[in-house]
CSV table of C-alpha atoms in Angstrom, one decimal:
chain,number,residue,atom,x,y,z
A,1,MET,CA,-82.2,16.5,-83.8
A,2,PRO,CA,-78.8,15.4,-85.2
A,3,LEU,CA,-77.6,11.9,-84.2
A,4,TYR,CA,-74.0,11.3,-83.5
A,5,ALA,CA,-71.9,8.2,-83.4
A,6,LEU,CA,-69.1,7.9,-80.8
A,7,THR,CA,-66.3,5.4,-80.4
A,8,LEU,CA,-65.5,5.0,-76.7
A,9,GLU,CA,-62.6,3.7,-74.6
A,10,TYR,CA,-63.2,2.9,-71.0
A,11,ASP,CA,-61.8,1.2,-67.9
A,12,GLY,CA,-64.7,-0.9,-66.7
A,13,GLY,CA,-63.3,-1.2,-63.2
A,14,PRO,CA,-65.2,1.6,-61.5
A,15,PHE,CA,-68.5,1.2,-63.2
A,16,VAL,CA,-71.6,-1.0,-62.8
A,17,GLY,CA,-71.4,-1.6,-66.5
A,18,TRP,CA,-72.5,0.2,-69.6
A,19,GLN,CA,-76.1,0.5,-68.7
A,20,ARG,CA,-77.7,2.9,-66.2
A,21,GLN,CA,-78.6,1.2,-62.9
A,22,GLU,CA,-79.8,2.3,-59.5
A,23,ASN,CA,-76.9,0.8,-57.6
A,24,GLY,CA,-74.0,2.8,-59.0
A,25,LEU,CA,-72.3,4.8,-61.7
A,26,SER,CA,-72.5,3.5,-65.3
A,27,VAL,CA,-70.6,4.4,-68.4
A,28,GLN,CA,-73.9,5.5,-70.0
A,29,GLN,CA,-74.6,7.9,-67.1
A,30,VAL,CA,-71.1,9.5,-67.4
A,31,LEU,CA,-71.6,9.9,-71.1
A,32,GLU,CA,-75.1,11.2,-71.0
A,33,GLU,CA,-74.4,13.7,-68.2
A,34,ALA,CA,-71.4,15.0,-70.1
A,35,ALA,CA,-73.6,15.4,-73.2
A,36,ALA,CA,-76.3,17.2,-71.2
A,37,LYS,CA,-73.8,20.0,-70.7
A,38,LEU,CA,-73.9,20.5,-74.5
A,39,ASN,CA,-77.7,20.0,-74.7
A,40,GLY,CA,-79.1,22.8,-72.6
A,41,GLY,CA,-79.0,20.7,-69.5
A,42,VAL,CA,-81.3,18.0,-71.0
A,43,VAL,CA,-79.9,14.5,-70.5
A,44,PRO,CA,-80.0,12.8,-73.9
A,45,ALA,CA,-80.5,9.1,-74.3
A,46,SER,CA,-77.7,7.0,-75.7
A,47,VAL,CA,-77.6,3.5,-77.2
A,48,ALA,CA,-74.5,1.3,-77.3
A,49,ALA,CA,-73.4,-1.5,-79.6
A,50,GLY,CA,-72.8,-3.8,-76.6
A,51,ARG,CA,-74.1,-3.5,-73.1
A,52,THR,CA,-70.9,-4.4,-71.3
A,53,ASP,CA,-71.1,-5.8,-67.8
A,54,ALA,CA,-69.6,-4.4,-64.6
A,55,GLY,CA,-65.8,-4.5,-64.9
A,56,VAL,CA,-65.7,-5.2,-68.6
A,57,HIS,CA,-63.4,-2.8,-70.5
A,58,ALA,CA,-63.8,-1.2,-73.9
A,59,GLU,CA,-61.2,0.0,-76.5
A,60,GLY,CA,-63.8,0.5,-79.2
A,61,GLN,CA,-67.4,0.5,-77.9
A,62,VAL,CA,-69.7,2.5,-80.2
A,63,ALA,CA,-72.6,4.5,-79.0
A,64,GLN,CA,-75.2,6.9,-80.5
A,65,LEU,CA,-76.3,10.1,-78.9
A,66,GLY,CA,-78.9,12.7,-80.1
A,67,ILE,CA,-78.1,16.3,-79.2
A,68,ASP,CA,-80.3,19.2,-80.0
A,69,ARG,CA,-77.4,21.1,-81.6
A,70,GLU,CA,-75.4,20.9,-84.8
A,71,LEU,CA,-71.7,20.5,-83.8
A,72,PRO,CA,-68.7,19.5,-85.9
A,73,PRO,CA,-67.9,15.9,-84.7
A,74,GLU,CA,-64.4,16.9,-83.7
A,75,ARG,CA,-65.8,19.6,-81.4
A,76,LEU,CA,-68.3,17.1,-79.9
A,77,ARG,CA,-65.5,14.7,-79.2
A,78,GLU,CA,-63.3,17.4,-77.5
A,79,ALA,CA,-66.2,18.7,-75.5
A,80,LEU,CA,-67.3,15.2,-74.3
A,81,ASN,CA,-63.7,14.4,-73.3
A,82,PHE,CA,-63.7,17.6,-71.2
A,83,HIS,CA,-67.0,16.9,-69.5
A,84,THR,CA,-66.5,13.2,-68.8
A,85,ARG,CA,-63.5,14.0,-66.6
A,86,PRO,CA,-62.2,12.6,-64.3
A,87,HIS,CA,-63.9,9.3,-65.2
A,88,PRO,CA,-61.9,6.8,-67.2
A,89,VAL,CA,-64.1,7.2,-70.2
A,90,ALA,CA,-62.8,8.7,-73.4
A,91,VAL,CA,-64.3,9.5,-76.8
A,92,VAL,CA,-61.7,8.4,-79.3
A,93,ALA,CA,-63.7,9.2,-82.4
A,94,ALA,CA,-67.0,10.9,-83.3
A,95,ALA,CA,-69.1,11.3,-86.5
A,96,LEU,CA,-72.5,12.4,-87.6
A,97,ALA,CA,-74.5,9.2,-87.8
A,98,PRO,CA,-75.5,8.1,-91.3
A,99,ALA,CA,-79.2,8.2,-92.0
A,100,GLY,CA,-81.1,5.3,-90.5
A,101,TRP,CA,-78.0,4.2,-88.6
A,102,ASN,CA,-78.3,2.6,-85.2
A,103,ALA,CA,-75.3,1.9,-82.9
A,104,ARG,CA,-76.7,-1.4,-81.8
A,105,PHE,CA,-78.9,-2.7,-84.6
A,106,SER,CA,-76.8,-1.7,-87.5
A,107,ALA,CA,-73.7,-3.4,-86.2
A,108,ILE,CA,-72.7,-6.3,-88.4
A,109,HIS,CA,-69.5,-7.5,-86.5
A,110,ARG,CA,-68.2,-7.3,-83.0
A,111,GLY,CA,-64.8,-8.1,-81.7
A,112,TYR,CA,-63.8,-8.9,-78.1
A,113,ARG,CA,-60.5,-9.9,-76.4
A,114,TYR,CA,-60.2,-12.0,-73.2
A,115,ARG,CA,-56.8,-11.9,-71.4
A,116,ILE,CA,-55.6,-14.5,-69.0
A,117,LEU,CA,-52.4,-13.8,-67.1
A,118,ASN,CA,-50.9,-17.3,-66.8
A,119,ARG,CA,-48.1,-17.2,-64.3
A,120,ARG,CA,-47.4,-17.8,-60.7
A,121,ALA,CA,-47.1,-14.2,-59.6
A,122,ARG,CA,-50.2,-12.2,-59.2
A,123,PRO,CA,-50.7,-9.2,-61.6
A,124,ALA,CA,-49.2,-5.8,-60.6
A,125,LEU,CA,-49.2,-3.8,-63.8
A,126,GLU,CA,-52.2,-5.5,-65.4
A,127,LEU,CA,-54.3,-5.8,-62.2
A,128,GLY,CA,-58.0,-5.4,-63.1
A,129,ARG,CA,-57.3,-6.1,-66.8
A,130,VAL,CA,-56.6,-9.8,-66.7
A,131,TRP,CA,-57.9,-13.1,-65.2
A,132,HIS,CA,-55.1,-14.5,-63.1
A,133,VAL,CA,-54.7,-18.2,-63.6
A,134,GLN,CA,-51.6,-19.8,-62.0
A,135,GLN,CA,-51.7,-23.3,-63.4
A,136,ARG,CA,-49.9,-23.5,-66.7
A,137,LEU,CA,-52.4,-23.6,-69.6
A,138,ASP,CA,-52.1,-25.5,-72.9
A,139,ALA,CA,-53.1,-22.7,-75.2
A,140,ALA,CA,-52.8,-24.9,-78.3
A,141,ALA,CA,-55.3,-27.4,-76.9
A,142,MET,CA,-57.6,-24.5,-76.0
A,143,HIS,CA,-57.3,-23.2,-79.6
A,144,ASP,CA,-58.0,-26.6,-81.0
A,145,ALA,CA,-61.2,-26.9,-78.9
A,146,ALA,CA,-62.3,-23.4,-79.9
A,147,GLN,CA,-62.2,-24.2,-83.6
A,148,ARG,CA,-64.8,-26.9,-83.1
A,149,LEU,CA,-67.3,-24.2,-81.9
A,150,LEU,CA,-67.1,-21.9,-85.0
A,151,GLY,CA,-70.1,-21.5,-87.2
A,152,ARG,CA,-73.9,-21.2,-86.6
A,153,HIS,CA,-75.1,-22.9,-83.5
A,154,ASP,CA,-77.6,-22.7,-80.6
A,155,PHE,CA,-75.3,-21.3,-77.9
A,156,SER,CA,-77.7,-21.9,-75.0
A,157,ALA,CA,-75.0,-23.8,-73.1
A,158,PHE,CA,-73.0,-20.6,-73.0
A,159,ARG,CA,-75.6,-17.9,-72.3
A,160,ALA,CA,-76.3,-16.3,-68.9
A,161,ALA,CA,-79.5,-17.3,-67.1
A,162,ALA,CA,-80.5,-13.6,-67.4
A,163,CYS,CA,-79.9,-13.4,-71.1
A,164,GLN,CA,-82.8,-11.6,-72.8
A,165,ALA,CA,-82.1,-12.6,-76.4
A,166,LYS,CA,-85.1,-14.3,-78.0
A,167,SER,CA,-83.0,-16.8,-79.8
A,168,ALA,CA,-79.7,-18.4,-78.7
A,169,MET,CA,-78.7,-19.0,-82.4
A,170,ARG,CA,-75.5,-17.2,-83.1
A,171,THR,CA,-72.7,-17.4,-85.7
A,172,LEU,CA,-69.3,-17.5,-84.1
A,173,ASP,CA,-66.8,-16.3,-86.8
A,174,ARG,CA,-63.6,-16.3,-84.9
A,175,LEU,CA,-62.4,-17.8,-81.6
A,176,GLU,CA,-58.6,-17.9,-81.4
A,177,VAL,CA,-56.5,-18.7,-78.5
A,178,SER,CA,-52.8,-17.9,-78.4
A,179,ARG,CA,-50.0,-17.6,-75.9
A,180,GLN,CA,-48.4,-14.1,-75.9
A,181,GLY,CA,-45.6,-14.3,-73.3
A,182,ASP,CA,-47.1,-14.7,-69.9
A,183,GLU,CA,-50.6,-14.3,-71.3
A,184,VAL,CA,-53.1,-16.5,-73.0
A,185,VAL,CA,-55.3,-14.3,-75.2
A,186,ILE,CA,-58.7,-15.3,-76.6
A,187,VAL,CA,-60.0,-13.3,-79.6
A,188,ALA,CA,-63.7,-13.7,-80.3
A,189,GLU,CA,-65.6,-12.2,-83.2
A,190,ALA,CA,-69.3,-12.5,-84.3
A,191,ARG,CA,-72.1,-10.4,-85.6
A,192,SER,CA,-73.4,-10.5,-82.0
A,193,PHE,CA,-73.0,-12.4,-78.8
A,194,LEU,CA,-75.3,-13.6,-76.0
A,195,HIS,CA,-75.0,-12.3,-72.5
A,196,HIS,CA,-71.9,-13.8,-70.9
A,197,GLN,CA,-71.2,-15.9,-74.0
A,198,ILE,CA,-67.5,-15.0,-74.2
A,199,ARG,CA,-66.9,-15.3,-70.5
A,200,ASN,CA,-68.6,-18.7,-70.4
A,201,LEU,CA,-66.6,-19.8,-73.4
A,202,ALA,CA,-63.4,-18.6,-71.7
A,203,GLY,CA,-64.3,-20.5,-68.5
A,204,THR,CA,-65.0,-23.7,-70.5
A,205,LEU,CA,-61.9,-23.5,-72.7
A,206,LEU,CA,-59.9,-23.0,-69.4
A,207,GLU,CA,-60.7,-26.6,-68.4
A,208,VAL,CA,-59.2,-27.8,-71.6
A,209,GLY,CA,-56.1,-25.7,-71.1
A,210,GLN,CA,-55.8,-27.2,-67.6
A,211,GLY,CA,-56.0,-30.7,-69.0
A,212,LYS,CA,-59.1,-31.5,-67.0
A,213,ARG,CA,-61.1,-32.0,-70.2
A,214,GLY,CA,-60.3,-33.1,-73.7
A,215,VAL,CA,-60.4,-30.8,-76.8
A,216,GLU,CA,-63.7,-32.3,-77.9
A,217,TRP,CA,-65.5,-31.5,-74.6
A,218,PRO,CA,-66.6,-27.8,-75.3
A,219,ARG,CA,-68.2,-29.0,-78.5
A,220,ARG,CA,-70.1,-31.7,-76.6
A,221,VAL,CA,-71.2,-29.0,-74.1
A,222,LEU,CA,-72.4,-26.8,-77.0
A,223,ASP,CA,-74.3,-29.7,-78.6
A,224,GLY,CA,-75.9,-30.5,-75.2
A,225,ALA,CA,-77.3,-27.0,-75.0
A,226,ASP,CA,-77.2,-27.2,-71.2
A,227,ARG,CA,-75.6,-24.3,-69.3
A,228,THR,CA,-75.0,-26.4,-66.2
A,229,ARG,CA,-72.5,-28.6,-68.2
A,230,ALA,CA,-70.3,-25.7,-69.2
A,231,GLY,CA,-67.4,-24.3,-67.3
A,232,GLN,CA,-67.4,-21.3,-64.9
A,233,THR,CA,-68.2,-17.7,-66.1
A,234,ALA,CA,-64.7,-16.2,-66.4
A,235,PRO,CA,-64.3,-12.9,-64.4
A,236,ALA,CA,-65.3,-9.6,-66.1
A,237,GLU,CA,-62.0,-7.9,-65.7
A,238,GLY,CA,-60.3,-10.0,-68.4
A,239,LEU,CA,-62.7,-9.0,-71.1
A,240,CYS,CA,-62.4,-6.0,-73.4
A,241,PHE,CA,-64.8,-4.9,-76.1
A,242,GLY,CA,-62.4,-4.3,-79.0
A,243,PHE,CA,-64.3,-3.0,-82.0
A,244,VAL,CA,-67.6,-2.8,-83.9
A,245,ARG,CA,-68.1,-2.8,-87.6
A,246,TYR,CA,-71.1,-1.4,-89.6
A,247,ALA,CA,-72.2,-2.0,-93.2
A,248,GLN,CA,-72.4,1.8,-93.4
A,249,GLU,CA,-69.5,3.0,-91.4
A,250,PRO,CA,-69.8,6.5,-89.9
A,251,ASP,CA,-67.2,9.0,-91.2
A,252,TRP,CA,-65.1,9.0,-88.0
A,253,VAL,CA,-62.9,11.9,-87.0
B,1,MET,CA,-26.9,-15.3,-44.8
B,2,PRO,CA,-28.1,-16.4,-48.3
B,3,LEU,CA,-28.6,-13.6,-50.8
B,4,TYR,CA,-31.6,-13.9,-53.2
B,5,ALA,CA,-32.2,-12.2,-56.5
B,6,LEU,CA,-35.8,-11.1,-57.4
B,7,THR,CA,-37.4,-9.9,-60.6
B,8,LEU,CA,-40.1,-7.4,-59.8
B,9,GLU,CA,-43.1,-6.0,-61.6
B,10,TYR,CA,-44.8,-2.9,-60.1
B,11,ASP,CA,-47.1,-0.1,-60.9
B,12,GLY,CA,-45.2,3.0,-59.9
B,13,GLY,CA,-48.3,5.1,-59.5
B,14,PRO,CA,-48.9,4.8,-55.8
B,15,PHE,CA,-45.2,5.0,-54.8
B,16,VAL,CA,-42.6,7.7,-54.1
B,17,GLY,CA,-40.3,5.6,-56.2
B,18,TRP,CA,-38.1,2.5,-55.6
B,19,GLN,CA,-36.1,4.1,-52.8
B,20,ARG,CA,-37.2,4.5,-49.2
B,21,GLN,CA,-38.1,8.1,-48.3
B,22,GLU,CA,-39.6,9.9,-45.4
B,23,ASN,CA,-42.5,11.3,-47.4
B,24,GLY,CA,-44.3,8.2,-48.5
B,25,LEU,CA,-44.4,4.6,-49.4
B,26,SER,CA,-41.7,3.2,-51.6
B,27,VAL,CA,-41.4,-0.1,-53.5
B,28,GLN,CA,-38.3,-0.9,-51.4
B,29,GLN,CA,-40.3,-0.5,-48.2
B,30,VAL,CA,-43.1,-2.8,-49.4
B,31,LEU,CA,-40.6,-5.4,-50.4
B,32,GLU,CA,-38.5,-5.2,-47.3
B,33,GLU,CA,-41.4,-5.3,-44.9
B,34,ALA,CA,-42.8,-8.3,-46.7
B,35,ALA,CA,-39.4,-10.0,-46.4
B,36,ALA,CA,-39.2,-9.1,-42.7
B,37,LYS,CA,-42.1,-11.6,-42.2
B,38,LEU,CA,-39.8,-14.3,-43.4
B,39,ASN,CA,-36.8,-13.0,-41.5
B,40,GLY,CA,-38.0,-13.2,-37.8
B,41,GLY,CA,-39.3,-9.7,-38.0
B,42,VAL,CA,-35.9,-8.2,-38.9
B,43,VAL,CA,-36.2,-5.8,-41.9
B,44,PRO,CA,-33.5,-6.8,-44.4
B,45,ALA,CA,-31.8,-4.3,-46.7
B,46,SER,CA,-32.4,-4.6,-50.5
B,47,VAL,CA,-30.6,-3.2,-53.5
B,48,ALA,CA,-32.1,-2.7,-56.9
B,49,ALA,CA,-30.7,-2.6,-60.4
B,50,GLY,CA,-32.3,0.8,-61.0
B,51,ARG,CA,-33.7,3.3,-58.5
B,52,THR,CA,-36.8,4.2,-60.4
B,53,ASP,CA,-38.4,7.6,-59.6
B,54,ALA,CA,-41.9,8.2,-58.3
B,55,GLY,CA,-44.5,7.1,-60.9
B,56,VAL,CA,-42.1,5.0,-63.0
B,57,HIS,CA,-43.2,1.4,-63.6
B,58,ALA,CA,-41.3,-1.8,-63.8
B,59,GLU,CA,-41.9,-5.0,-65.7
B,60,GLY,CA,-38.4,-6.4,-64.9
B,61,GLN,CA,-36.7,-4.6,-62.1
B,62,VAL,CA,-34.1,-6.8,-60.3
B,63,ALA,CA,-33.4,-6.5,-56.6
B,64,GLN,CA,-31.3,-8.4,-54.1
B,65,LEU,CA,-32.3,-9.3,-50.6
B,66,GLY,CA,-30.5,-11.1,-47.8
B,67,ILE,CA,-32.6,-13.3,-45.6
B,68,ASP,CA,-31.4,-15.3,-42.6
B,69,ARG,CA,-33.0,-18.4,-43.8
B,70,GLU,CA,-32.5,-20.9,-46.5
B,71,LEU,CA,-35.6,-21.1,-48.7
B,72,PRO,CA,-36.2,-22.6,-52.1
B,73,PRO,CA,-36.5,-19.6,-54.5
B,74,GLU,CA,-40.0,-20.6,-55.6
B,75,ARG,CA,-41.1,-20.6,-51.9
B,76,LEU,CA,-39.6,-17.2,-51.4
B,77,ARG,CA,-41.3,-15.9,-54.5
B,78,GLU,CA,-44.7,-17.2,-53.3
B,79,ALA,CA,-44.3,-16.0,-49.8
B,80,LEU,CA,-43.3,-12.5,-50.9
B,81,ASN,CA,-46.2,-12.3,-53.3
B,82,PHE,CA,-48.4,-13.1,-50.3
B,83,HIS,CA,-46.9,-10.6,-48.0
B,84,THR,CA,-46.7,-7.7,-50.5
B,85,ARG,CA,-50.5,-7.7,-50.9
B,86,PRO,CA,-52.4,-5.6,-51.6
B,87,HIS,CA,-49.7,-3.3,-53.1
B,88,PRO,CA,-49.2,-3.5,-56.9
B,89,VAL,CA,-45.7,-5.1,-56.5
B,90,ALA,CA,-45.2,-8.7,-57.6
B,91,VAL,CA,-42.2,-11.0,-57.6
B,92,VAL,CA,-42.3,-12.6,-61.0
B,93,ALA,CA,-39.1,-14.6,-60.5
B,94,ALA,CA,-36.6,-15.5,-57.8
B,95,ALA,CA,-33.2,-17.2,-57.5
B,96,LEU,CA,-30.3,-17.8,-55.1
B,97,ALA,CA,-27.8,-15.0,-56.1
B,98,PRO,CA,-24.6,-16.3,-57.7
B,99,ALA,CA,-21.5,-15.8,-55.5
B,100,GLY,CA,-20.2,-12.2,-55.7
B,101,TRP,CA,-23.3,-11.1,-57.6
B,102,ASN,CA,-24.8,-7.7,-56.9
B,103,ALA,CA,-28.2,-6.6,-58.3
B,104,ARG,CA,-26.9,-3.1,-59.1
B,105,PHE,CA,-23.2,-3.4,-59.8
B,106,SER,CA,-23.2,-6.7,-61.7
B,107,ALA,CA,-25.8,-5.5,-64.2
B,108,ILE,CA,-24.3,-5.2,-67.7
B,109,HIS,CA,-27.4,-4.1,-69.7
B,110,ARG,CA,-30.7,-2.3,-68.8
B,111,GLY,CA,-33.7,-1.8,-71.0
B,112,TYR,CA,-36.5,0.8,-70.6
B,113,ARG,CA,-39.6,1.7,-72.6
B,114,TYR,CA,-41.2,5.1,-72.8
B,115,ARG,CA,-44.8,5.2,-74.1
B,116,ILE,CA,-46.5,8.3,-75.6
B,117,LEU,CA,-50.2,8.1,-76.3
B,118,ASN,CA,-50.4,10.3,-79.4
B,119,ARG,CA,-54.1,11.1,-80.1
B,120,ARG,CA,-56.6,13.8,-79.3
B,121,ALA,CA,-58.6,11.8,-76.7
B,122,ARG,CA,-57.1,11.6,-73.2
B,123,PRO,CA,-56.2,8.1,-72.0
B,124,ALA,CA,-58.9,6.0,-70.3
B,125,LEU,CA,-57.5,2.4,-70.3
B,126,GLU,CA,-53.8,3.5,-70.2
B,127,LEU,CA,-54.2,6.3,-67.8
B,128,GLY,CA,-51.1,6.6,-65.6
B,129,ARG,CA,-49.1,4.4,-68.0
B,130,VAL,CA,-48.5,6.9,-70.9
B,131,TRP,CA,-47.6,10.5,-71.6
B,132,HIS,CA,-50.5,12.0,-73.4
B,133,VAL,CA,-49.4,14.2,-76.3
B,134,GLN,CA,-52.2,15.4,-78.5
B,135,GLN,CA,-50.2,17.0,-81.4
B,136,ARG,CA,-49.4,14.4,-84.1
B,137,LEU,CA,-45.8,13.3,-83.8
B,138,ASP,CA,-43.4,12.4,-86.6
B,139,ALA,CA,-42.0,9.1,-85.1
B,140,ALA,CA,-39.7,8.6,-88.1
B,141,ALA,CA,-38.0,11.9,-87.5
B,142,MET,CA,-37.7,11.2,-83.8
B,143,HIS,CA,-36.1,7.9,-84.7
B,144,ASP,CA,-33.7,9.5,-87.1
B,145,ALA,CA,-32.7,12.1,-84.5
B,146,ALA,CA,-32.3,9.3,-81.9
B,147,GLN,CA,-29.8,7.3,-84.0
B,148,ARG,CA,-27.4,10.3,-83.9
B,149,LEU,CA,-27.2,9.9,-80.1
B,150,LEU,CA,-26.0,6.3,-80.0
B,151,GLY,CA,-22.6,5.4,-78.7
B,152,ARG,CA,-20.3,6.6,-76.0
B,153,HIS,CA,-20.8,10.3,-75.0
B,154,ASP,CA,-20.9,12.8,-72.2
B,155,PHE,CA,-24.7,12.9,-71.5
B,156,SER,CA,-24.5,15.9,-69.2
B,157,ALA,CA,-27.2,17.7,-71.3
B,158,PHE,CA,-29.6,14.9,-70.4
B,159,ARG,CA,-28.9,14.3,-66.7
B,160,ALA,CA,-31.0,15.6,-63.8
B,161,ALA,CA,-29.5,18.4,-61.7
B,162,ALA,CA,-29.7,15.9,-58.7
B,163,CYS,CA,-27.9,13.2,-60.6
B,164,GLN,CA,-25.3,11.6,-58.3
B,165,ALA,CA,-23.2,9.8,-60.9
B,166,LYS,CA,-19.5,10.8,-60.8
B,167,SER,CA,-19.2,10.8,-64.6
B,168,ALA,CA,-21.8,11.6,-67.2
B,169,MET,CA,-20.1,9.3,-69.8
B,170,ARG,CA,-22.5,6.6,-70.9
B,171,THR,CA,-22.8,4.3,-73.9
B,172,LEU,CA,-26.2,4.4,-75.4
B,173,ASP,CA,-26.7,1.1,-77.2
B,174,ARG,CA,-30.3,1.4,-78.5
B,175,LEU,CA,-32.7,4.3,-78.8
B,176,GLU,CA,-35.6,3.3,-81.1
B,177,VAL,CA,-38.7,5.3,-81.8
B,178,SER,CA,-41.7,3.7,-83.5
B,179,ARG,CA,-45.4,4.2,-84.0
B,180,GLN,CA,-47.6,1.4,-82.7
B,181,GLY,CA,-51.1,2.4,-83.5
B,182,ASP,CA,-52.0,5.4,-81.4
B,183,GLU,CA,-48.7,5.2,-79.5
B,184,VAL,CA,-45.2,6.4,-80.1
B,185,VAL,CA,-42.9,4.1,-78.2
B,186,ILE,CA,-39.3,4.8,-77.3
B,187,VAL,CA,-37.0,1.8,-76.5
B,188,ALA,CA,-33.8,2.6,-74.7
B,189,GLU,CA,-31.0,0.3,-73.8
B,190,ALA,CA,-27.6,0.8,-72.2
B,191,ARG,CA,-25.3,-0.6,-69.6
B,192,SER,CA,-26.6,2.1,-67.3
B,193,PHE,CA,-28.4,5.4,-67.5
B,194,LEU,CA,-28.0,8.8,-65.7
B,195,HIS,CA,-30.8,10.1,-63.5
B,196,HIS,CA,-33.7,11.3,-65.7
B,197,GLN,CA,-31.6,10.5,-68.9
B,198,ILE,CA,-34.4,8.7,-70.7
B,199,ARG,CA,-37.1,11.1,-69.7
B,200,ASN,CA,-34.9,14.0,-70.8
B,201,LEU,CA,-34.2,12.3,-74.1
B,202,ALA,CA,-37.9,11.6,-74.6
B,203,GLY,CA,-38.8,15.3,-73.9
B,204,THR,CA,-36.1,16.4,-76.4
B,205,LEU,CA,-37.1,13.9,-79.1
B,206,LEU,CA,-40.6,15.2,-78.7
B,207,GLU,CA,-39.7,18.6,-80.1
B,208,VAL,CA,-38.4,16.9,-83.2
B,209,GLY,CA,-41.6,14.9,-83.5
B,210,GLN,CA,-43.6,18.1,-83.2
B,211,GLY,CA,-41.5,19.7,-86.0
B,212,LYS,CA,-40.3,22.4,-83.7
B,213,ARG,CA,-36.7,21.3,-84.1
B,214,GLY,CA,-34.8,19.5,-86.8
B,215,VAL,CA,-33.5,15.9,-86.6
B,216,GLU,CA,-29.9,17.1,-85.9
B,217,TRP,CA,-30.9,19.3,-82.9
B,218,PRO,CA,-30.8,16.6,-80.2
B,219,ARG,CA,-27.2,15.8,-81.2
B,220,ARG,CA,-26.3,19.5,-81.0
B,221,VAL,CA,-27.8,19.5,-77.5
B,222,LEU,CA,-25.7,16.4,-76.6
B,223,ASP,CA,-22.5,18.0,-77.9
B,224,GLY,CA,-23.3,21.3,-76.0
B,225,ALA,CA,-23.4,19.3,-72.8
B,226,ASP,CA,-25.8,21.9,-71.3
B,227,ARG,CA,-29.0,20.7,-69.7
B,228,THR,CA,-30.7,24.0,-70.1
B,229,ARG,CA,-30.7,23.6,-73.9
B,230,ALA,CA,-32.5,20.2,-73.9
B,231,GLY,CA,-36.2,19.6,-73.9
B,232,GLN,CA,-38.5,19.1,-70.9
B,233,THR,CA,-38.3,16.1,-68.6
B,234,ALA,CA,-41.0,13.8,-69.9
B,235,PRO,CA,-43.5,12.7,-67.1
B,236,ALA,CA,-42.6,9.7,-65.1
B,237,GLU,CA,-45.8,7.7,-65.8
B,238,GLY,CA,-44.8,7.0,-69.4
B,239,LEU,CA,-41.6,5.2,-68.3
B,240,CYS,CA,-41.3,1.5,-67.6
B,241,PHE,CA,-38.1,-0.4,-66.5
B,242,GLY,CA,-38.2,-3.4,-68.8
B,243,PHE,CA,-35.3,-5.7,-68.0
B,244,VAL,CA,-31.8,-6.1,-66.6
B,245,ARG,CA,-29.1,-8.5,-67.9
B,246,TYR,CA,-26.1,-9.9,-66.0
B,247,ALA,CA,-22.9,-11.5,-67.2
B,248,GLN,CA,-23.7,-14.2,-64.6
B,249,GLU,CA,-27.5,-14.6,-64.9
B,250,PRO,CA,-29.2,-15.9,-61.7
B,251,ASP,CA,-31.0,-19.3,-62.2
B,252,TRP,CA,-34.5,-17.8,-62.1
B,253,VAL,CA,-37.6,-19.8,-61.1
């Protein structure tokens, strides 16, 4: 059975998250049920690079899907974009997966973006895509604080209680905070992240931006390895899964 | 009665357009009914810099509103953002209008942006915000063609049949087409535009981008002054009213 790699864009708003759940529609279900139409009605299993939570968006999620049929990747892409309608899930690229490739375990780098709309007026155009914070944030201080978290650490202070990873050791390669007009944007990159890690980092950096905490505080929270000392978990809607990189990159079309 | 100036952001999707109509909810109605709550229940009349069509978005529409009550502009902004809920209309700035100022007739420069999502996959994240065109467009050729339309001309070939302007003479100051990743973005600036002018320009430039027409064709259509020779009216959802400038700029807060 040939294995395909897919790059997915989706609006996380209407979904319970990437993963199939009893309580509502998931991106995985939409994708797999569309694929079943090309697989003689049999629903194939898919695996994603990141199991995004309810409300989290993706520009460049990557998933794998085995279909009992040889299809040119461009035809698979077109067919899935037809069958995933009208859901806000689109296959932007497809490829035959390289031998031994796995969408989740072969990923060597993941990039996310967290957007804060930092103005008095509530969002109209970007509703559901940003965290609305009215108090003026000091993005430079947030960036300064973020730089002290880079490198290999035990990120226990920033993981969700429900996080299933065996180890909380992660290497944070990039955590940049910048002001872009009315927005404060956080860009985070690492080989992999813990559950809620970026949203917990965003909620912690926020307190620095508000002036409630000094720029050295998030690092103290990190070193304390105690989740109860960190800031709030920032809301899902501000987060977007940007891209995944692989040592052996599929030949996307 | 004090006159206030408001800068508005809205998602045009759920509305019949800026202007009040019998057949559905308009941005004007949402704004005026919110203002009535601050005006002893009396619905005040508003005037906008541009009467955007159904589905057209705004980042920086400007409107005026007379309310029988002296309010600090920041309080008016906050109160309107409360009372326009849950509609996707936000007041991003407010000011007391300068003496003699009119939101529509005092405007000296207007800027719009038209976004084309130019890729095979249908939009997921930008659904309702872009015109989806699958065939690869030559943005450089579109830009070249656009430059030949700049300056003062009779734009009859690009106005809607329903256009109510007395004269079709307009001065097009900027019409830039550029590729930004998967998008082809058209930026248009002028003192004022005719009804559907930008959408008709976008639909005409599209044919150049597709290679169906040469770069000199849109100028020949302009010179012919015949609407039936131009391209299609590009869909509303790709258009966003970006900003308005005034000789006497209100003191925005």
